[in-house]
Structures are given as C-alpha cells and as structure tokens.
Coordinates of C-alpha atoms in Angstrom, one line a residue:
M1 CA 82.3 93.0 73.8
D2 CA 79.8 90.6 75.3
D3 CA 78.6 91.5 78.8
A4 CA 79.5 88.0 79.9
A5 CA 82.6 88.1 78.3
T6 CA 83.6 91.0 81.0
L7 CA 82.4 88.7 83.9
L8 CA 85.1 86.7 86.0
P9 CA 84.0 83.2 86.4
V10 CA 82.4 82.4 89.7
G11 CA 83.9 78.7 90.2
P12 CA 87.7 78.9 89.8
W13 CA 87.6 82.5 91.2
A14 CA 86.0 81.3 94.2
L15 CA 88.1 78.4 94.6
A16 CA 90.9 80.8 94.3
A17 CA 89.8 82.7 96.9
V18 CA 88.9 79.8 99.5
A19 CA 92.1 78.4 98.4
T20 CA 94.2 81.3 99.7
V21 CA 92.3 81.6 103.1
L22 CA 93.5 78.2 103.3
V23 CA 96.8 78.6 102.8
V24 CA 96.9 81.7 105.5
A25 CA 94.9 79.9 108.4
L26 CA 97.2 76.8 107.8
S27 CA 100.6 78.4 107.4
V28 CA 100.3 81.0 110.4
P29 CA 102.6 79.6 113.2
P30 CA 100.4 78.6 116.1
G31 CA 100.1 80.9 118.8
G32 CA 98.1 79.8 121.3
P33 CA 95.6 79.3 123.0
R34 CA 95.9 82.8 124.5
P35 CA 94.4 84.1 126.8
A36 CA 91.3 86.1 126.2
D37 CA 92.0 89.2 128.4
V38 CA 91.5 92.3 126.1
G39 CA 88.4 94.1 126.0
A40 CA 87.3 96.7 123.1
P41 CA 87.5 100.6 123.6
A42 CA 84.8 102.3 124.8
P43 CA 81.9 103.0 122.0
P44 CA 81.9 106.1 120.4
L45 CA 78.4 107.6 122.3
R46 CA 79.8 106.9 125.3
S47 CA 81.6 110.6 125.2
R48 CA 79.3 113.2 125.8
W49 CA 80.9 115.0 123.2
A50 CA 80.3 112.0 120.4
A51 CA 76.8 111.4 121.1
L52 CA 76.2 115.2 120.7
A53 CA 78.0 115.4 117.4
A54 CA 76.0 112.1 116.4
A55 CA 72.5 113.8 117.3
V56 CA 73.4 116.8 115.1
A57 CA 74.7 115.0 112.5
A58 CA 71.4 112.9 112.7
V59 CA 69.2 115.9 113.0
V60 CA 71.6 117.6 109.7
L61 CA 70.6 113.8 107.5
L62 CA 66.8 114.0 108.3
V63 CA 66.7 117.5 107.2
V64 CA 68.6 117.1 104.0
A65 CA 66.5 113.6 103.5
R66 CA 63.4 115.2 103.8
T67 CA 64.0 119.0 102.1
G68 CA 66.0 118.2 99.5
P69 CA 65.1 116.6 96.2
D70 CA 63.5 113.4 96.2
S71 CA 65.6 111.5 93.9
E72 CA 68.9 109.4 95.6
L73 CA 70.7 110.5 92.7
D74 CA 70.7 114.6 93.9
N75 CA 70.0 114.2 97.6
P76 CA 73.2 113.5 99.2
A77 CA 71.4 111.9 102.4
P78 CA 71.4 108.1 100.4
A79 CA 74.6 108.7 99.6
L80 CA 76.2 109.8 103.3
V81 CA 74.6 107.0 104.9
V82 CA 73.8 104.2 102.4
G83 CA 76.4 104.3 100.4
L84 CA 79.9 105.9 102.5
G85 CA 78.1 106.0 105.8
W86 CA 78.5 101.7 106.5
P87 CA 81.9 101.1 104.2
L88 CA 83.4 104.1 106.6
L89 CA 81.7 102.6 109.8
L90 CA 83.5 99.2 109.1
L91 CA 86.7 100.5 107.4
L92 CA 88.0 103.4 109.6
P93 CA 87.8 101.6 112.9
A94 CA 89.1 98.8 111.6
L95 CA 92.2 100.9 110.0
A96 CA 92.8 102.6 113.4
G97 CA 92.9 98.9 114.7
L98 CA 95.5 97.6 112.9
L99 CA 97.7 100.8 112.5
G100 CA 97.6 101.0 116.7
L101 CA 95.9 104.5 117.1
V102 CA 93.2 103.2 119.0
Q103 CA 94.5 101.0 122.4
P104 CA 91.9 98.3 123.3
T105 CA 91.4 97.9 126.9
R106 CA 93.6 95.2 129.6
S107 CA 90.6 93.9 131.4
P108 CA 88.3 91.8 130.4
A109 CA 85.0 93.3 132.0
A110 CA 83.8 93.4 128.8
A111 CA 82.7 89.6 128.6
T112 CA 80.3 90.7 131.6
V113 CA 78.5 92.4 129.4
D114 CA 75.5 90.9 127.9
A115 CA 74.9 92.7 124.4
R116 CA 72.8 90.1 123.2
P117 CA 69.9 93.2 123.3
A118 CA 72.2 94.5 120.0
V119 CA 70.3 91.3 117.8
A120 CA 67.6 92.8 117.7
V121 CA 68.7 96.2 116.9
A122 CA 70.8 94.6 113.7
V123 CA 67.6 92.5 112.6
V124 CA 65.7 95.5 112.5
L125 CA 68.3 97.6 110.6
A126 CA 68.8 94.9 108.4
G127 CA 65.2 94.6 107.8
A128 CA 64.6 98.7 107.0
F129 CA 67.4 98.7 104.9
V130 CA 66.8 95.6 102.8
L131 CA 62.8 94.8 102.9
P132 CA 62.0 97.9 101.0
D133 CA 61.6 97.8 97.3
S134 CA 64.5 101.1 97.5
A135 CA 66.3 101.2 100.6
T136 CA 68.2 104.9 98.9
R137 CA 64.9 106.7 98.7
P138 CA 66.0 110.2 100.9
D139 CA 62.4 109.8 102.7
L140 CA 63.5 106.3 103.8
V141 CA 66.7 107.3 104.9
G142 CA 65.5 110.2 107.0
T143 CA 63.1 108.0 108.3
V144 CA 65.6 105.3 109.6
V145 CA 68.0 107.7 111.3
A146 CA 65.6 109.3 113.1
A147 CA 64.3 106.2 114.2
Y148 CA 67.5 104.9 115.0
A149 CA 68.3 108.1 116.9
L150 CA 65.2 108.4 118.6
A151 CA 65.9 104.7 120.1
V152 CA 69.2 105.6 121.6
L153 CA 67.9 108.8 122.8
A154 CA 65.1 107.0 124.3
G155 CA 67.0 104.1 125.5
S156 CA 70.2 106.6 127.4
V157 CA 66.9 108.0 129.1
A158 CA 65.3 105.2 130.8
V159 CA 68.4 103.1 131.4
G160 CA 71.4 105.2 130.8
R161 CA 73.7 105.9 128.0
A162 CA 76.4 103.7 129.4
A163 CA 73.9 100.9 129.4
V164 CA 72.7 101.6 126.0
T165 CA 76.1 101.8 124.3
A166 CA 77.4 99.1 125.7
R167 CA 74.5 96.3 125.5
A168 CA 72.4 97.6 122.3
E169 CA 73.9 100.8 120.2
V170 CA 74.9 97.8 117.7
L171 CA 76.9 100.3 115.3
G172 CA 78.6 101.8 118.0
L173 CA 79.7 98.2 119.3
L174 CA 80.8 97.1 116.2
A175 CA 83.1 100.1 115.5
S176 CA 84.6 99.3 118.9
W177 CA 84.9 95.3 117.9
L178 CA 86.5 96.5 115.0
A179 CA 89.0 99.2 116.8
V180 CA 90.6 96.2 118.5
G181 CA 92.9 95.1 116.0
R182 CA 95.9 93.6 116.3
G183 CA 94.5 92.8 120.1
L184 CA 92.1 90.1 118.3
P185 CA 93.8 87.2 119.1
R186 CA 93.6 88.2 122.7
W187 CA 90.3 90.0 122.6
S188 CA 87.4 89.2 125.2
P189 CA 84.1 90.0 123.5
P190 CA 80.8 90.3 125.0
R191 CA 77.7 87.8 125.5
G192 CA 76.2 88.3 122.3
A193 CA 79.2 89.5 120.4
L194 CA 78.9 85.9 118.1
A195 CA 75.0 86.7 117.3
V196 CA 75.6 89.9 116.7
L197 CA 78.2 89.5 113.9
A198 CA 76.1 86.4 112.5
A199 CA 73.3 88.7 112.2
F200 CA 75.5 91.0 110.1
L201 CA 76.8 89.1 107.8
G202 CA 73.5 87.4 106.9
A203 CA 72.2 90.9 106.3
A204 CA 75.2 91.4 104.6
W205 CA 74.5 88.5 102.0
F206 CA 71.0 89.1 101.3
E207 CA 71.4 92.6 100.4
R208 CA 74.2 92.1 97.8
Y209 CA 72.0 89.0 96.9
E210 CA 68.8 91.4 96.4
R211 CA 71.2 93.7 93.9
T212 CA 71.8 90.5 91.4
A213 CA 70.6 89.6 88.4
T214 CA 69.1 86.1 89.8
W215 CA 67.3 88.4 92.0
A216 CA 65.8 90.7 89.9
A217 CA 65.0 88.2 87.4
A218 CA 62.9 86.1 89.6
T219 CA 60.5 89.5 89.9
P220 CA 60.1 88.9 93.9
D221 CA 57.6 90.8 96.2
R222 CA 57.9 91.8 99.7
T223 CA 57.1 88.1 101.1
D224 CA 60.0 86.7 99.1
A225 CA 62.3 89.8 100.4
V226 CA 61.4 88.6 104.0
L227 CA 61.8 85.1 103.2
G228 CA 65.1 85.5 102.1
L229 CA 66.4 88.1 104.6
A230 CA 65.3 85.3 107.0
A231 CA 67.0 82.9 105.2
A232 CA 70.5 84.4 104.8
L233 CA 69.9 85.2 108.8
A234 CA 69.2 81.5 109.4
L235 CA 72.5 80.5 107.4
A236 CA 75.0 83.2 108.6
G237 CA 73.6 82.0 112.2
A238 CA 74.4 78.4 111.7
G239 CA 77.7 79.2 110.5
A240 CA 78.2 81.1 113.3
L241 CA 77.0 77.9 115.8
L242 CA 79.4 75.6 113.9
L243 CA 82.4 77.6 114.5
H244 CA 81.7 78.1 118.2
L245 CA 81.1 74.3 118.0
A246 CA 84.7 74.0 116.4
T247 CA 86.6 76.4 118.8
R248 CA 85.2 76.3 122.2
R249 CA 87.1 73.3 123.6
R250 CA 90.6 74.5 121.6
G251 CA 90.5 78.2 122.4
A252 CA 89.7 80.9 124.5
P253 CA 85.7 81.4 125.4
G254 CA 84.9 84.4 122.7
T255 CA 87.2 82.7 119.9
A256 CA 84.6 82.1 117.5
A257 CA 83.7 85.9 117.6
A258 CA 87.0 87.5 117.4
V259 CA 87.9 84.6 114.3
L260 CA 84.3 85.9 112.4
L261 CA 84.9 89.5 113.3
P262 CA 87.6 90.2 110.3
L263 CA 85.4 88.0 107.7
V264 CA 82.3 89.6 108.8
A265 CA 84.2 93.1 107.8
G266 CA 85.6 92.6 105.0
T267 CA 82.5 90.8 103.3
A268 CA 80.7 93.3 104.3
L269 CA 82.7 95.8 102.5
A270 CA 82.9 93.5 99.7
C271 CA 79.5 93.6 99.4
V272 CA 78.7 97.0 99.2
A273 CA 82.2 98.4 97.6
R274 CA 80.4 99.2 94.1
R275 CA 77.5 101.4 95.6
A276 CA 80.1 103.0 97.6
L277 CA 82.5 104.0 94.4
I278 CA 79.2 105.3 93.0
S279 CA 78.2 107.0 96.2
A280 CA 81.5 108.7 96.0
Q281 CA 80.5 109.8 92.2
L282 CA 77.3 111.1 93.3
L283 CA 78.5 113.0 95.8
A284 CA 81.4 114.8 94.0
D285 CA 78.9 115.4 90.8
Q286 CA 76.2 117.1 93.4
L287 CA 79.7 119.6 94.8
A288 CA 81.5 120.0 91.4
G289 CA 78.5 120.1 89.1
P290 CA 76.9 117.5 86.6
R291 CA 79.2 114.7 85.4
A292 CA 78.7 111.6 83.9
V293 CA 78.7 108.4 87.0
E294 CA 80.0 105.8 86.1
P295 CA 78.8 102.7 87.4
D296 CA 81.4 100.6 87.1
P297 CA 84.8 102.6 87.4
L298 CA 87.2 99.9 87.7
G299 CA 85.6 97.7 84.7
V300 CA 83.3 95.0 85.8
A301 CA 85.9 92.4 86.2
G302 CA 87.6 95.2 88.2
G303 CA 84.7 95.5 90.8
Q304 CA 84.5 91.8 91.1
V305 CA 88.5 91.5 92.2
L306 CA 88.4 94.1 94.3
A307 CA 85.1 92.5 96.3
L308 CA 87.0 89.1 96.0
A309 CA 90.0 91.0 97.1
L310 CA 88.1 92.2 100.2
V311 CA 86.6 88.6 101.1
V312 CA 90.3 87.3 100.9
L313 CA 91.7 89.5 103.3
G314 CA 88.9 89.1 105.8
G315 CA 89.0 85.4 105.8
G316 CA 92.8 85.4 105.5
L317 CA 92.7 87.8 109.3
A318 CA 90.1 85.6 110.4
G319 CA 92.4 82.3 109.9
A320 CA 95.2 84.2 111.5
V321 CA 93.0 85.1 114.4
L322 CA 92.2 81.5 114.8
A323 CA 95.9 80.0 114.7
R324 CA 96.3 82.7 117.5
R325 CA 94.3 81.4 119.7
T326 CA 93.6 77.6 119.0
G327 CA 97.4 76.7 119.5
Q328 CA 98.8 73.3 117.4
E329 CA 97.7 72.9 113.8
T330 CA 95.5 69.9 114.2
A331 CA 93.5 72.0 116.8
R332 CA 92.6 74.8 114.3
L333 CA 91.4 72.4 112.0
P334 CA 87.8 72.1 112.3
G335 CA 87.4 76.1 112.8
V336 CA 89.2 76.3 109.6
G337 CA 86.9 74.2 107.9
V338 CA 83.8 76.5 109.0
L339 CA 85.6 79.2 108.3
L340 CA 86.4 78.3 104.7
A341 CA 82.9 77.2 104.3
L342 CA 81.8 80.8 105.3
S343 CA 84.4 82.7 103.0
A344 CA 83.2 80.2 100.3
A345 CA 79.8 81.4 100.4
S346 CA 81.3 85.1 100.8
A347 CA 83.3 84.9 97.7
W348 CA 80.2 83.1 95.5
L349 CA 78.3 85.8 96.2
V350 CA 80.2 88.8 95.7
L351 CA 81.2 87.3 92.4
Q352 CA 77.3 87.5 90.9
P353 CA 76.8 89.5 88.4

C-alpha cells in the first residue's frame, strides 16, 4: 500500500478536531466567574525525601548514560528520560488531579509567588533537547540531567529549596499545576505561569515539527533550528497573550493560565506519543531480549488518531475550564476563538507525517 494512502488527510481531520473543541467549549453550562481561591499542591521537590530520591535518580541516570552503550537503541537512559520521563511527568500528575488523589490547597497564596524565572529555565531546557542534531544521544541526555540537577542543587544552597521549587524548578512546577486537576476552574496560578506554559507549548510545537518529513527534506542546519524554536516560542507567546487579553475582563485573575494548561498538556503528550511507544518497546527489548521494534505499533493512521485525540482532549478540557471561569456564553466567545486557533495549530502539527 502506498504510504500516502495510510495517512489521514490533514485538513478534514484538523477541522473535525477544532469543531469538537468548539462544541465542548460552547456546550458546557456557564458556571462563573468563579473565585480563584485554589492553590496548586506543593511541588514534588519541596519534600526532603522526594528531593533525595530525585538526586539519587539523577546520579543513576548520569552513570547509565555515561557508562552504558553509546547507542540510544541500547542505552536505557534516553528512553527513560526523553521517551517516557517527559510523557509520564505530564500524565501522572494530571490523572492524579482528575481522580482527586491529590488535594490542592485552599489558599490563593501561590498567586503572590513569582514564577517568571521558570520561563528562562523552560527555554534553556527546550534548547538543550531540540537544538542538537540528536536529542537522544546518551551522552547528551546525561549532560542535561546532570546540569539540571546541579542547577537545582546550587540554587537550593544559595536561596533555599523552597524558593527554588516555587519559582524556578520548572518541571516540578508543571507537575504541581497539573495536579490541580478538577480544581482548575478555581485555580489561582502564580505570576508568570502563563509565560511558562507558552514556553512549553512553543517548545512542544517545534520539537514535533523537527521530526516531520517537511523539516527533514529542507536539510536544516543549527541556525535554522534556533530560528525555528524562536518562531515557535513567539507564536505560542502571541497566542497566550491573546488568550490573556480575551479573558482578563471576563474571569478571575489567572484565567488564561488555567485555560491554557490542559491544552499544553494534551498537545505535549500528542507530540511525543509515538516516541513514547517506541521507547517502551526499546526498554522491553533491553529487559527481555532482542525483539523487533515497531515504529508505529498502532499503525500510521492509528498513531495520528491517538495524537489528535489527545489534542482534542486537552482543548476540550480547556474549553470547559473557560466556561467555568467566565460566566455567560457571550462572555467566553473571545477566549473560545483564541482557544480554537491554538487547538487548530496543534491538530495540524500532530497530523504531519
């Protein structure tokens, strides 16, 4: 069968995804504007035992990455960090929050915290994994893990672990925000949360685009990658700004960040779903012995459907949060328009071969 015949047509399927998000965003009964009086649970590294466990894990990953096989197909560190670590960081806290396994705080004190330093950390992390020619080289993965762990340790020594986890340790912040779960309609995000989420969205967009046939056919160099990442970050930042402008007078403070969070999580998961499935197979291969690795275990079209479903899920949840925070249907229309544009961009991207 011709490869093109196995691909879902981008236009109709992206339009179907946007239409689904639109229906959800407009059909949720208005419930707001609700007060923003719920704070996220403490970031994981706020706990001394969790910080110790993370430090041990970082050391183990560094040793495995540096002393194990040079190939990412044989070394488990890339599959654990890049392939499965990032998706699980998004998925597990979100599920815990939706299932009510983690209880958010009942104080909006987090709104007084300034998380803007985490924006720079997010951009640096994005650059470390998307600018090199191969982001899954074991030595690169080990270097990034070690550098991140050392930066967190140095910051904790200098200003205290509580300050670092609340303002700059971006992975822990994202996990704690996702754990708000069903409390998102009343979440009081810290200052800078919207910018952090925009950085994650832009990085996810470009990282996915780097793995498309269109990008590979252009034979890009490092300069092209830098410009592409900058463009993706700028587009995501513009979308986040428009969402803020569309919701600032129609909802509680922080509405834009609360709305964008589910879409960012859904898009990021959609962008890495295929690689996560391949990484799971590689780890099984390394544990149980050689076996064939299927790059598209769900089929090409099946993988596209999975990715598109994740985008729709994120956009649908974002629309539901928007409805609960803005009140009457007409009040949410500007925010819905921006949300649809961001969902359309994500849907178009994950459908690219």
